[in-house]
Structures are given as structure tokens and as C-alpha cells.
Coordinates of C-alpha atoms in Angstrom, one line a residue:
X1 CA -38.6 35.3 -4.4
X2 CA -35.3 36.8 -3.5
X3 CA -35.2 34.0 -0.4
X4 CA -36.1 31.2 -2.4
X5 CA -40.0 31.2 -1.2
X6 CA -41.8 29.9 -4.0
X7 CA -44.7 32.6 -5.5
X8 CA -48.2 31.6 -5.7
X9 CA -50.0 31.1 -8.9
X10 CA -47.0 31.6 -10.6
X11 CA -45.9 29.4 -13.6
X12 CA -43.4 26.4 -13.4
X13 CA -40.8 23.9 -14.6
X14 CA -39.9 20.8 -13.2
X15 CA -37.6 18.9 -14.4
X16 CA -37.4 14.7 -12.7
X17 CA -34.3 13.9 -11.5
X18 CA -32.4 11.3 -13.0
X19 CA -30.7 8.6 -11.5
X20 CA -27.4 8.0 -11.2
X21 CA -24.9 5.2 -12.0
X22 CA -23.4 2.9 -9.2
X23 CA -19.5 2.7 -9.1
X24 CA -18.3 -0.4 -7.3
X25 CA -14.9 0.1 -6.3
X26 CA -12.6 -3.1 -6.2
X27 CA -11.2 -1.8 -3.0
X28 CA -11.7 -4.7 -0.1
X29 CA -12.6 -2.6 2.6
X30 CA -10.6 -4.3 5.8
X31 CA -7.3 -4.1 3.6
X32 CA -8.3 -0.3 3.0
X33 CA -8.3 0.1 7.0
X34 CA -5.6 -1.9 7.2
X35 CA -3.3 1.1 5.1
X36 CA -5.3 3.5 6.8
X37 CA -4.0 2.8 9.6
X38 CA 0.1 2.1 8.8
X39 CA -0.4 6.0 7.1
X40 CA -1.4 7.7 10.6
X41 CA 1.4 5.3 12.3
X42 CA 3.5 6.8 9.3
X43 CA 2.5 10.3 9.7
X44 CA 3.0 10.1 13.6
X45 CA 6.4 8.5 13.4
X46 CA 8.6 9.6 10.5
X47 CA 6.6 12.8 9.1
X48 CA 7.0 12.3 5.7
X49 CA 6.8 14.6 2.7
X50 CA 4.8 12.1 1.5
X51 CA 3.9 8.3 1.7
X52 CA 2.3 5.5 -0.5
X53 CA 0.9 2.1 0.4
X54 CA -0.7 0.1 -2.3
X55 CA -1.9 -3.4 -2.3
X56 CA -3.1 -5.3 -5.9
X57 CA -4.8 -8.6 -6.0
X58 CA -2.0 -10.6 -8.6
X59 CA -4.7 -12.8 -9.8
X60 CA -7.0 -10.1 -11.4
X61 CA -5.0 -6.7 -11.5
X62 CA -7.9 -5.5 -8.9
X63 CA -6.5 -2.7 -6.7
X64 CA -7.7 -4.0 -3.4
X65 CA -6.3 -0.7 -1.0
X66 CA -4.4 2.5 -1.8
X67 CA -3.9 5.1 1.1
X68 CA -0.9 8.0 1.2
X69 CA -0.4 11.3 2.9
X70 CA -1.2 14.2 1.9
X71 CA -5.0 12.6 1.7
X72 CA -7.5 13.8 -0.1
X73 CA -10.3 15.6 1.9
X74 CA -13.7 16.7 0.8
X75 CA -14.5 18.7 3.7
X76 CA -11.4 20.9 2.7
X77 CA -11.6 23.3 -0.4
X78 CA -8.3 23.7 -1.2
X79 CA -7.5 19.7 -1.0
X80 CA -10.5 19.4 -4.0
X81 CA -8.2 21.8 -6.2
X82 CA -4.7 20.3 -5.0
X83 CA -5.1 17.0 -4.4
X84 CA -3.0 14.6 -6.5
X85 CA -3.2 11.1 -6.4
X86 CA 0.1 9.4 -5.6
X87 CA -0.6 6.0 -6.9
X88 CA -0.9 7.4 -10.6
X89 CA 0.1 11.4 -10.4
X90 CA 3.7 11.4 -8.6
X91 CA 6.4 10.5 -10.6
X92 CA 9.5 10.0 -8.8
X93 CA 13.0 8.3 -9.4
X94 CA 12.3 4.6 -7.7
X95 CA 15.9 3.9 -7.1
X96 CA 16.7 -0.3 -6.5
X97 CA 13.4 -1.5 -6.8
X98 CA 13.9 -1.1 -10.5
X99 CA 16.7 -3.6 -10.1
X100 CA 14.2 -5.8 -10.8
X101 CA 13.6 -5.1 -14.3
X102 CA 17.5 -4.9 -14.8
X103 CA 17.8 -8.4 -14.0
X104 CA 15.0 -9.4 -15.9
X105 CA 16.1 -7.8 -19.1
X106 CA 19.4 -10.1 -18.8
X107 CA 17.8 -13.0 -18.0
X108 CA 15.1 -12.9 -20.6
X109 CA 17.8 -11.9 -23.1
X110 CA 19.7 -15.4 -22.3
X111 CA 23.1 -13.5 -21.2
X112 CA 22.7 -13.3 -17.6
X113 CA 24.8 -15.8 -15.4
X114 CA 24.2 -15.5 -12.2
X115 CA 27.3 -17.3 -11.1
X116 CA 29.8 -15.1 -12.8
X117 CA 31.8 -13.0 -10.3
X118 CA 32.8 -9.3 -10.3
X119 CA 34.3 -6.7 -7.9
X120 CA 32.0 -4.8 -6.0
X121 CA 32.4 -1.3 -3.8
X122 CA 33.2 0.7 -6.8
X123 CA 33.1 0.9 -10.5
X124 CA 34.0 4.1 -12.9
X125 CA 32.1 4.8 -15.7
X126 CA 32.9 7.3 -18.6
X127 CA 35.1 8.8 -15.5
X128 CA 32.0 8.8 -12.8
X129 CA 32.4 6.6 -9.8
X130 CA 29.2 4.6 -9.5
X131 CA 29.8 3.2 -5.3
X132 CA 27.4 0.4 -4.0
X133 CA 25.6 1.7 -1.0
X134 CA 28.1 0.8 1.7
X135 CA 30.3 2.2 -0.3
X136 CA 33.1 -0.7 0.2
X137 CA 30.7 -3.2 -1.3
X138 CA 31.1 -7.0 -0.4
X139 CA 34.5 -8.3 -1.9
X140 CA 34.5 -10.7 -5.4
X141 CA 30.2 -11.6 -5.7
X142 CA 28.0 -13.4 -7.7
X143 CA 25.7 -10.9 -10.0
X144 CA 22.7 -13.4 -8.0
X145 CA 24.4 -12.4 -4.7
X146 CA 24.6 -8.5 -6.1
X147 CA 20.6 -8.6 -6.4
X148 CA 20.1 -9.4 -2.9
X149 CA 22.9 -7.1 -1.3
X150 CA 21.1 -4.3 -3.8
X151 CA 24.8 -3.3 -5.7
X152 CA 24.7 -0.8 -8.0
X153 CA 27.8 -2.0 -9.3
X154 CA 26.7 -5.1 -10.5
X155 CA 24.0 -4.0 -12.4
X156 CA 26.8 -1.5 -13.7
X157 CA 28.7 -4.1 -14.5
X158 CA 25.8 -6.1 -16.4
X159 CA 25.5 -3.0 -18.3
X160 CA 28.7 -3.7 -19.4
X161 CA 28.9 -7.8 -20.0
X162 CA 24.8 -8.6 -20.7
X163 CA 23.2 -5.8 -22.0
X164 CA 23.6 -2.4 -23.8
X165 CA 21.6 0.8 -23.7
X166 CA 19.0 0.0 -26.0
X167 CA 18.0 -3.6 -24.3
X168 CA 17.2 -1.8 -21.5
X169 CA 14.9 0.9 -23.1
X170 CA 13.2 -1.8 -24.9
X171 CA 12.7 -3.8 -21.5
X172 CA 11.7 -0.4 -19.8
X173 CA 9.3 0.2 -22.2
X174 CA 7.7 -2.9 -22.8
X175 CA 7.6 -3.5 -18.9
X176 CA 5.3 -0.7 -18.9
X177 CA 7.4 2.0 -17.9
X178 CA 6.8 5.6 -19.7
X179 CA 3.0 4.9 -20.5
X180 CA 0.1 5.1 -18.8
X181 CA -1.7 2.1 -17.2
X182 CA -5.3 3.4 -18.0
X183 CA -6.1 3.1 -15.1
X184 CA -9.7 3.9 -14.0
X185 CA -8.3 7.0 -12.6
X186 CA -8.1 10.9 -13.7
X187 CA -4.8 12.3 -14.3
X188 CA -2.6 9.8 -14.3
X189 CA 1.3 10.7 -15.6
X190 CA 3.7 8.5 -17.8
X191 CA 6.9 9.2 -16.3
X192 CA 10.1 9.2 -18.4
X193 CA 12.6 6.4 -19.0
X194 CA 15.2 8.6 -21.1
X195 CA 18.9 7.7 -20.9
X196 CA 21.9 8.4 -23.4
X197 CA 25.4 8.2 -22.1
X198 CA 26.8 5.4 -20.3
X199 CA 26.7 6.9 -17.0
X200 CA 23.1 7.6 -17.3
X201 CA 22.4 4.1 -18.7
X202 CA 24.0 2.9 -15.4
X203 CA 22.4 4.8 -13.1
X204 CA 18.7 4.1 -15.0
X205 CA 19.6 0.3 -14.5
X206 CA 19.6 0.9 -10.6
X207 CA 16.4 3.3 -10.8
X208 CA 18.3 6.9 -11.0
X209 CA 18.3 9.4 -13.4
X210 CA 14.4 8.0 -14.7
X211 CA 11.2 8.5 -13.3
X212 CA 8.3 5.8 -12.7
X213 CA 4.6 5.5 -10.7
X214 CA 3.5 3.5 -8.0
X215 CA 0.8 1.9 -10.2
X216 CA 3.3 1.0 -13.1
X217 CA 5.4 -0.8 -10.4
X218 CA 2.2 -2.9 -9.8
X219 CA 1.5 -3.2 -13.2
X220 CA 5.1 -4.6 -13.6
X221 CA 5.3 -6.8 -10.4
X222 CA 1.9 -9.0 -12.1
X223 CA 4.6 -10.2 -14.7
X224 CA 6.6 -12.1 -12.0
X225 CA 3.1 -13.3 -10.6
X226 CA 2.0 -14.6 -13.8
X227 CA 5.0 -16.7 -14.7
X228 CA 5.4 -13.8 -17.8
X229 CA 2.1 -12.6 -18.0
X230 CA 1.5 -8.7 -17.5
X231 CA -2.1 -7.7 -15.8
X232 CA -3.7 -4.3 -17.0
X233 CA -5.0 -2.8 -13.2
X234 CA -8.2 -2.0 -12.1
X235 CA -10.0 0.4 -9.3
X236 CA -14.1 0.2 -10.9
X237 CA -14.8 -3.7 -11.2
X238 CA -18.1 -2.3 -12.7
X239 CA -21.0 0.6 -12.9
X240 CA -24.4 0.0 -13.4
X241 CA -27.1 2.1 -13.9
X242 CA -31.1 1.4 -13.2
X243 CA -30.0 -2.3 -12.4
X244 CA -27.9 -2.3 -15.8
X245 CA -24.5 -3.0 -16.1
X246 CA -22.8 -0.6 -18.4
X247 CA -19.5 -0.8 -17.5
X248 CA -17.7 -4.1 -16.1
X249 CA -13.3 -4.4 -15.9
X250 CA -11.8 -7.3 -18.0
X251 CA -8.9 -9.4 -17.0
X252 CA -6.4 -8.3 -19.9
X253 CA -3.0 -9.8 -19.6
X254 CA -0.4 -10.4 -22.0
X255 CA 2.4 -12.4 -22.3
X256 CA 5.7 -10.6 -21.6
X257 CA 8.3 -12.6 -21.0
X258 CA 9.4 -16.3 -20.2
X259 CA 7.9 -18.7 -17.2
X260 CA 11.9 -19.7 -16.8
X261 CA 12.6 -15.5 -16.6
X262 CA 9.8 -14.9 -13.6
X263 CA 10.9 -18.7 -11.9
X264 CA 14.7 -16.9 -12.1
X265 CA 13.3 -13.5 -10.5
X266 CA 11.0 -14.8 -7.4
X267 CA 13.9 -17.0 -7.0
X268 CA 16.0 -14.0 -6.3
X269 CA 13.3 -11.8 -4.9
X270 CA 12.8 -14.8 -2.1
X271 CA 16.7 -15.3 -1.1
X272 CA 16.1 -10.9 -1.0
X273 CA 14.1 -11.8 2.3
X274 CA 14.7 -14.8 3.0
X275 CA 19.1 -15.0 3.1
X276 CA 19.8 -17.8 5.5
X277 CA 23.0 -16.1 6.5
X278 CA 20.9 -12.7 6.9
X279 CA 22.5 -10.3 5.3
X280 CA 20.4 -9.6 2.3
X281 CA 18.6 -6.3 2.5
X282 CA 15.6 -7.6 2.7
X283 CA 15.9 -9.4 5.6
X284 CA 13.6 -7.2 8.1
X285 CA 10.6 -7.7 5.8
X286 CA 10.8 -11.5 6.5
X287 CA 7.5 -12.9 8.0
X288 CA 7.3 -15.8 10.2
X289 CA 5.2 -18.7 8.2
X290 CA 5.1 -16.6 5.2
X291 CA 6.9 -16.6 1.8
X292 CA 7.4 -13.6 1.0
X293 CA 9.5 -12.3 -1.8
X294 CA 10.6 -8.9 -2.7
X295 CA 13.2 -5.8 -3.4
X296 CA 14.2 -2.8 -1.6
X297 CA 14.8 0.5 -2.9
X298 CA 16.7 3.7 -1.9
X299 CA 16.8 6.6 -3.8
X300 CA 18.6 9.9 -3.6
X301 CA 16.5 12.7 -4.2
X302 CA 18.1 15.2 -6.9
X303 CA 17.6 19.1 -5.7
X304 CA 16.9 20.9 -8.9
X305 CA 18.7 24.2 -7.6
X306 CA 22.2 23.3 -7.0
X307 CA 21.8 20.6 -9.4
X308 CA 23.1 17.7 -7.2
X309 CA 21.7 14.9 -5.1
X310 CA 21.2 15.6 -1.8
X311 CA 21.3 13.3 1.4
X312 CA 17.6 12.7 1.2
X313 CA 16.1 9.8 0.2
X314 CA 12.8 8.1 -1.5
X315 CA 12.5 4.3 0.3
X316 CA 10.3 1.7 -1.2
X317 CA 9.4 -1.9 -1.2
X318 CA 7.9 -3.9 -3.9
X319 CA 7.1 -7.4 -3.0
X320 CA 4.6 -10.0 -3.3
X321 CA 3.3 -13.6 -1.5
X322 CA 3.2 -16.5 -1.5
X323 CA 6.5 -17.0 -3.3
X324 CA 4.9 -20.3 -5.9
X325 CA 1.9 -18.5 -6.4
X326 CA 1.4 -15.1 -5.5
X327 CA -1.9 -13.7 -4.4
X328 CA -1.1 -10.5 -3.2
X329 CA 1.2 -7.4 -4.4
X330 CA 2.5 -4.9 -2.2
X331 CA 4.2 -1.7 -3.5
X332 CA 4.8 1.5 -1.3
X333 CA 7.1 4.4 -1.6
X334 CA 7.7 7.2 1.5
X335 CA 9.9 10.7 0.5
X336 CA 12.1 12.3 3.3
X337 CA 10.9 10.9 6.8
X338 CA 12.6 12.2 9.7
X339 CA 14.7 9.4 10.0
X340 CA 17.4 9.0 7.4
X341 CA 17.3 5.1 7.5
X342 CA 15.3 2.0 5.5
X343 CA 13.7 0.8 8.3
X344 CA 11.3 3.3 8.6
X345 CA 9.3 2.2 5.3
X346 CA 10.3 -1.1 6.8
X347 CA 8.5 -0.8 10.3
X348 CA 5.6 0.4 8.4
X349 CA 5.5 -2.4 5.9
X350 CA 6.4 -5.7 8.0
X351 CA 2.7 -5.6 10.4
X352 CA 0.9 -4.9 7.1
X353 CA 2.1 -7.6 5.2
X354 CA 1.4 -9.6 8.0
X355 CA -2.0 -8.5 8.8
X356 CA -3.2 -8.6 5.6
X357 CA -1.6 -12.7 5.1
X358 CA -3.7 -13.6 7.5
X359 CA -6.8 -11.9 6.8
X360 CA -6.5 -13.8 3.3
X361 CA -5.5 -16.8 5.3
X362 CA -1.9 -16.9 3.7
X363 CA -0.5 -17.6 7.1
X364 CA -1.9 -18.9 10.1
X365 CA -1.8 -16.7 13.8
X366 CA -0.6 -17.7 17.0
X367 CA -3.5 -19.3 17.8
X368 CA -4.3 -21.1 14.2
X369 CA -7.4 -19.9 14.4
X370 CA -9.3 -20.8 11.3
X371 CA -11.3 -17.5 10.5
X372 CA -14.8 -17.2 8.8
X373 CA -16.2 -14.2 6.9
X374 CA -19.2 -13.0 7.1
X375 CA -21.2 -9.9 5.8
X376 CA -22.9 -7.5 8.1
X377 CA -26.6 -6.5 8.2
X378 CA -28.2 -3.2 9.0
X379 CA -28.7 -3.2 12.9
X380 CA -30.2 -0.2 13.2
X381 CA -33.9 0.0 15.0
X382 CA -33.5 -3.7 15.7
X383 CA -33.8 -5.2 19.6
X384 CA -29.9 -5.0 21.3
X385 CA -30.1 -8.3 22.5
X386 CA -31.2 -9.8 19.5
X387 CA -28.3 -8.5 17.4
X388 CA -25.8 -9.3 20.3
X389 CA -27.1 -12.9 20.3
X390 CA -26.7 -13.3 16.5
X391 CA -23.5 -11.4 16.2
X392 CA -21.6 -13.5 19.4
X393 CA -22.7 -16.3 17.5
X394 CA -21.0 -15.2 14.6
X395 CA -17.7 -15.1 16.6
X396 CA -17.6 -11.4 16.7
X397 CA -16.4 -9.0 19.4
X398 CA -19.3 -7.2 20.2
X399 CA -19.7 -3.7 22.4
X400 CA -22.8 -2.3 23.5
X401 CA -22.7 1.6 24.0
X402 CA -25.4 2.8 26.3
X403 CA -28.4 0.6 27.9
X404 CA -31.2 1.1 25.6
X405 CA -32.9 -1.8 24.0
X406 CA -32.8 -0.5 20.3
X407 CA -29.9 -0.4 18.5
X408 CA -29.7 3.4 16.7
X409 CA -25.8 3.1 15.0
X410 CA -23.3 0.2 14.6
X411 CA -19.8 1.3 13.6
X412 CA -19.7 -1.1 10.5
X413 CA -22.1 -0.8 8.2
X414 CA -24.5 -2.8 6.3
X415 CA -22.5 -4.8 4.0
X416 CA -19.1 -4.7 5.2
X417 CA -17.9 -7.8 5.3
X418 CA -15.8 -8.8 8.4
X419 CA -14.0 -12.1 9.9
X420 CA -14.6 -13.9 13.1
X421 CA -12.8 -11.8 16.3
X422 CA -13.4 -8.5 14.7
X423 CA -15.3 -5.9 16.4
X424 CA -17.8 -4.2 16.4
X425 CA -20.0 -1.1 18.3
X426 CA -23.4 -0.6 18.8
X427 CA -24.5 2.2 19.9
X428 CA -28.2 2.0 22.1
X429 CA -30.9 4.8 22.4
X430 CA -30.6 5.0 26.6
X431 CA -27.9 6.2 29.0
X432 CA -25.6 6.5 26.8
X433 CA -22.3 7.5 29.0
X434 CA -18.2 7.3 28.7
X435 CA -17.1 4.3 27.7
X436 CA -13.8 2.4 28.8
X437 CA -11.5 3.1 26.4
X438 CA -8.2 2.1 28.3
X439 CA -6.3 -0.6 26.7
X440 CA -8.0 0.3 23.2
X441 CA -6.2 1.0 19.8
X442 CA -6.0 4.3 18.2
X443 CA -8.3 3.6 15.6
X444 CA -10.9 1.6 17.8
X445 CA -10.8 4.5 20.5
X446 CA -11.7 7.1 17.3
X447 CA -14.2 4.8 16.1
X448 CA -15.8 4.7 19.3
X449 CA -15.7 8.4 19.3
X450 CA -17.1 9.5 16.4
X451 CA -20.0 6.6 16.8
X452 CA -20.7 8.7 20.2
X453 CA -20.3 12.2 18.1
X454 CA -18.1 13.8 20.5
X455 CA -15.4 15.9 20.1
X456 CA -12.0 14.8 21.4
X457 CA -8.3 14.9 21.1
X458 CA -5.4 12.7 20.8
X459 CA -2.1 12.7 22.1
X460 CA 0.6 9.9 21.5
X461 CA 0.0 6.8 19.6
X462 CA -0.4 3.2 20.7
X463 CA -3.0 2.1 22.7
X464 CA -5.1 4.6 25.4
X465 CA -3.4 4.4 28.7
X466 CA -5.7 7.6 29.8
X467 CA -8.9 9.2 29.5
X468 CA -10.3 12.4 30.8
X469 CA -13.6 10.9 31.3
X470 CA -13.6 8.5 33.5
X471 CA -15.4 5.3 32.7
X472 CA -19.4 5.7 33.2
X473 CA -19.1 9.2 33.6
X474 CA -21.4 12.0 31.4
X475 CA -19.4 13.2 28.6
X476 CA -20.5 17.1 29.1
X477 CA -16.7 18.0 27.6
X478 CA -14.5 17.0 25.0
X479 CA -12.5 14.3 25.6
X480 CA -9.1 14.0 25.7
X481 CA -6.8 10.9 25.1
X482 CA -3.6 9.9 25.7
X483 CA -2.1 7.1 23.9
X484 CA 1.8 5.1 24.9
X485 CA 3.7 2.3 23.7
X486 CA 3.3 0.5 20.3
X487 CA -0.3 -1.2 19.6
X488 CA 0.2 -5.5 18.9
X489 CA -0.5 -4.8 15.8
X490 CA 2.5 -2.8 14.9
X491 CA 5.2 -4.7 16.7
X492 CA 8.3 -6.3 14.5

């Protein structure tokens, strides 16, 4: 009837439902927390337009993380219509990062020479000055020593002494740039790689005037990973269906360009971040015990209603580690913070790198504490104690919410694989009441919450300095937290 009562004696259809298929995701999930997190920090710091953070495994092609703001929300109706995904659906100009590809167009080509000096600060082409980005530049430089101050008159100049307009289009083009990746992923743009006069040939050699994706950069960066060797990516490592695979990524690479090219690049992408005199502009990625190579970018945003660049900017950082044989790539990308300066991408990007070196043990802690992984079980129904014992002996933190002896949530689930210090809740079916949350990070203090299902609010970021629930207290309100000072995990 009209309120869905079914009538009696009344004839009907049933159709079985089918199964579905499976999609496993090559997302890791701790490196997917891991750029959960440096988006809130970059949300509550610099207040973007937008921001990107995207990490690829350099073996595979496997996209192991990918988080940005504006997120994507199923709870909200109007995100499900809107939403975009910024690692394949914004298409932006990238600005020096493309430097890169500059470079390796000369090299591959067999003109560059890297020792060969020119005159930086200023250059004027077809009647345009072209200025680097201090504007006075660095005196008479080597075009190698021009890569890691980022001129844009060098590569000017190379325009002028290595290549010509149509070696770059080629090398932009069979880099990847102006296709698609085909990438598991809906909706993914090209991007355009168009250029004609000289100016404009100039000012595409340093990442202006063209437009790129976050996921061709990745796509791009594999080449210098693979001594040559370009890697299609990958978000689905496979579906299956009923137990059947019907669906499972390949490892497709092809051959590019030259070992002796991508031994030239990381070369220069390692000196980037790693100038002993420190003044390349990479310097403030640079990781204690880590070699990491890379390349900054900074690039003016054009206003399409006066026609002009305005003093806004798009920042990124492509890099990868470690420098002989890379394992992971890291590309991310933030438009207009609140702070008209590179180090806010650069704040963001320095603990990540370093968190997620030594989650894949690229780089040993403080402690050099060997870490083990292991994969979770589901905890739920089983005796507290039991599950304590067994996790403690597993080397994890573990915290007991309430004084029941039955375990009835655990804030990791089954499967999730974790490494020795992590922690980890369990919530009991007794006495649950307000936990100390003092001391505890953002994210930790909102896992908590939500394991509790109360409602609460946060002020600040950092770690919680104060609660309005005191320790062992009933929670018969929402709870309020306030947060200071920078979390460990965040500090340069």
C-alpha cells in the first residue's frame, strides 16, 4: 500500500540480488592518514583555495595516498554534484617544477652543458623581460647552478643555445604532458602544452603560459626513477567478483629516455636539496639521514579579467627518495594560501616526507628503532585483557576506554595493517567515562571521539592542552577542545 505495507494474498516479484564486485584500492592506508592529516594542518594554517598531496610508489606506478581540499563528502549533496578530483580534474600552470623536463629535453638531445655560463637576473625576449625570481639573479652561472637556484633565465637562455620550440613540444608531449594518464579514475583532463612565439616558448620552458595535472607530474617523475623508463599509474590494483578476478592493474612502462639523461637529472634534483653551501631552493625540504631529491615550483596565477598575472601564486614540490633508487614519489601543489611565501607548501611537505621514510624504513628515527608490521584482527566481542595481552606483545600502544571486560569497538579496523608503537583504542562495554585527552594530537583526540560517539568541538591545532570534561568525568555534554603549539610530528 501507499506506506509500503505489503497486501495479503496479493501477487509478487522478487528478484535475488546480485552481488557486487570488490575494488581493492592501491591506497596504503597509514600513508593515506599520513596526508590526511598535513591537509587539516594545511587548511588550519594557510587557508588555501585549494591543496594537493599525492604520494606514488616509483616501483609500480601504484598511487599509495592522494588527499586535497576541497574534499569530497558523501554526507553532503552538493559535494556529490561538484566535487572534482584534483589529482586528475584541475589543470593548472605548474610553474618551475616543469624545469625539470626543460633540462631533460637538452640533456637527452646531447646539447646541454651544464658548465657553460650565462648572465642571470634578466633576459629580453622578442622585447619581453623574462626576470629570475629575485629579480637580480646570481651574477655569471652555470646552466647546472641555474636548475638549483630555479632561473628562469637560464632555461630562457637554453631556449636560445640547446633547443628550439619544437624540441620542447616533442619532449612535452612524449613526457606525457597533454594526454590523459588513464588513470582508473572518472573525468580526468589533458591539459594543454600549446606555445608559438618565443616569449611563450620561454615561459612554457619554466611552466608558464601551459597547463599540466598532478597525476601527469607523477607519471613524468617515474621516468627519473626508472633510469628512462615511464610507469603508467594505478589507483584499483584489482576487482574481483564472486572470488574471481576480473580486473587486475599491469606494470606498463616504456622506455623514454637515456639511463645517462635520468643519472644527469637526480644529480641535479639532489644538489636542489641538498647544496652544501645552502642556497639552492630546495634547501628547507632537506631531511636529516635521507636522500632526497627534488624541484620547487612557483607560479603566478593569470587573472582572466584584466588579462595579467597577479601577485598570487600556485607552489609545488615534486620530489622523490632515495636519491640511487627511488621508492617513493611525492608531488603536491597548494593555490593562494594566506601567506605569500614557499615555505608554506614547504612546512607542509618536510614532516611528511619524513614520516612516511620512516614508515617504509628509508630512514632510521631518533631512537633507530627497527619497526615491525603487523595486520590487525577484529577485536570486537573478544575478552579486554586478552586483546591487550596480545596487542602489548605486538609492540603496540594500546588504550582501554571504559572498564568492561568485552571489547565492543577498536578504532583500527580489521585488516589495517600497522607498525610497532602505533596506537590503538578499544573501547569496553562498562563505565565508559571521559578520557584524558591532554597531551594528545589532533587526530588521536578526534579518533577517540568519534570511537566514544560524542559530539565535540575543536579550537586551535597542536596537541590538547584543555578539555571541558575533566578526566573520569560523565560526558552528559559536548565536549570542547582546545588545542596549542605544533604537534612533534609537524615540527621542521
Amino acid at each position: 500500500d501507499k506506506y509500503g505495507y505489503k497486501i495479503p494474498d496479493t501477487k509478487e516479484t522478487t528478484i535475488d540480488a546480485e552481488n557486487g564486485s570488490d575494488i581493492y584500492l592501491t591506497i596504503d592506508s597509514n600513508i593515506q592518514r599520513i596526508l590526511e592529516s598535513s591537509v587539516d594542518k594545511a587548511v588550519d594554517e594557510y587557508s588555501p583555495e585549494w591543496f594537493t598531496i599525492n604520494i606514488m610508489d616509483a616501483k609500480t606506478g601504484d598511487i599509495l595516498g592522494s588527499a586535497s581540499t576541497p574534499s569530497y563528502n558523501p554526507n553532503d549533496l552538493n559535494t556529490l554534484v561538484n566535487y572534482e578530483n584534483p589529482l586528475t580534474s584541475f589543470v593548472y600552470e605548474p610553474g618551475s617544477v616543469m624545469k625539470i623536463y626543460t633540462y631533460m629535453c637538452a640533456i637527452e638531445k646531447g646539447t646541454y652543458k651544464g658548465d657553460e655560463l650565462y648572465k642571470s637576473g634578466v633576459i629580453n625576449v622578442d622585447g619581453t623581460n623574462i626576470y629570475d625570481w629575485n629579480n637580480v639573479g646570481w651574477g655569471n652561472i652555470t646552466f647546472d647552478y641555474g636548475f638549483e637556484m630555479s632561473s628562469n633565465v637560464g632555461v630562457s637562455y637554453m631556449m636560445q643555445r640547446f633547443l628550439n620550440k619544437n624540441d620542447l613540444l616533442e619532449c612535452f608531449t612524449k613526457y606525457g604532458f597533454g594526454s590523459k594518464t588513464n588513470i582508473e579514475l572518472a573525468r580526468e583532463l589533458s591539459g594543454t602544452i600549446s606555445f608559438n612565439y618565443d616569449v611563450e616558448v620561454a615561459a612554457a620552458s619554466y611552466g608558464q603560459g601551459i597547463s599540466t595535472t598532478p597525476i601527469q607530474h607523477l607519471q613524468a617523475l617515474s621516468m627519473i626513477a626508472n633510469d628512462g623508463y615511464m610507469l603508467s599509474p594505478h589507483v584499483v590494483k584489482k576487482i574481483t567478483k564472486n572470488g574471481e578476478v576480473t580486473y587486475e592493474r599491469e606494470i606498463v612502462k616504456k622506455q623514454v629516455v637515456s639511463k645517462s639523461t635520468t643519472d644527469k637529472l637526480r644529480e641535479l634534483m639532489y644538489n636542489t636539496v641538498n647544496d652544501v653551501n645552502g642556497n639552492a631552493t630546495g634547501i628547507g625540504y632537506r631531511v636529516e639521514g635521507l636522500d632526497l631529491i627534488g624541484k620547487t615550483g612557483t607560479a603566478q596565477i593569470f587573472d582572466n579579467e584584466s588579462g595579467s598575472y597577479e601577485n598570487r601564486y600556485i607552489y609545488s614540490f615534486a620530489g622523490m627518495f632515495p636519491k640511487d633508487d627511488p621508492q617513493i614519489i611525492i608531488f603536491l601543489s597548494m593555490k593562494k594560501p594566506n601567506v605569500t611565501s614557499s615555505s608554506t607548501i614547504r612546512k607542509i611537505a618536510k614532516p611528511v616526507i619524513e614520516s612516511i621514510a620512516k614508515y617504509k624504513g628509508l630512514i632510521k628515527n631518533n631512537l633507530e628503532i627497527t619497526s615491525s608490521k603487523y595486520t590487525l584482527e577484529n577485536y570486537i566481542n573478544k575478552n579486554v585483557d586478552d586483546v591487550v595481552n596480545d596487542l602489548k606483545n605486538k609492540n603496540l600502544d594500546v588504550v582501554v576506554l571504559g572498564s568492561g571486560d568485552k571489547v565492543i569497538n577498536q578504532s583500527l579496523k580489521n585488516g589495517t595493517e600497522v607498525l610497532s608503537k602505533d596506537k590503538i583504542f578499544l573501547l569496553t562495554n562498562k563505565d565508559v567515562v571521559m578520557p584524558d585527552l591532554i597531551g594528545y594530537s589532533r587526530i588521536d583526540a578526534i579518533t577517540v571521539l568519534n570511537l566514544l560517539n560524542v559530539s565535540y568541538e575543536i579550537d586551535g591545532y597542536g596537541v590538547v592542552k584543555e578539555q571541558s570534561i575533566s578526566k573520569g568525568e560523565s560526558i552528559t555534554s559536548d565536549i570542547k577542545l582546545t588545542l596549542e603549539s605544533e604537534y612533534d610530528f609537524y615540527k621542521e
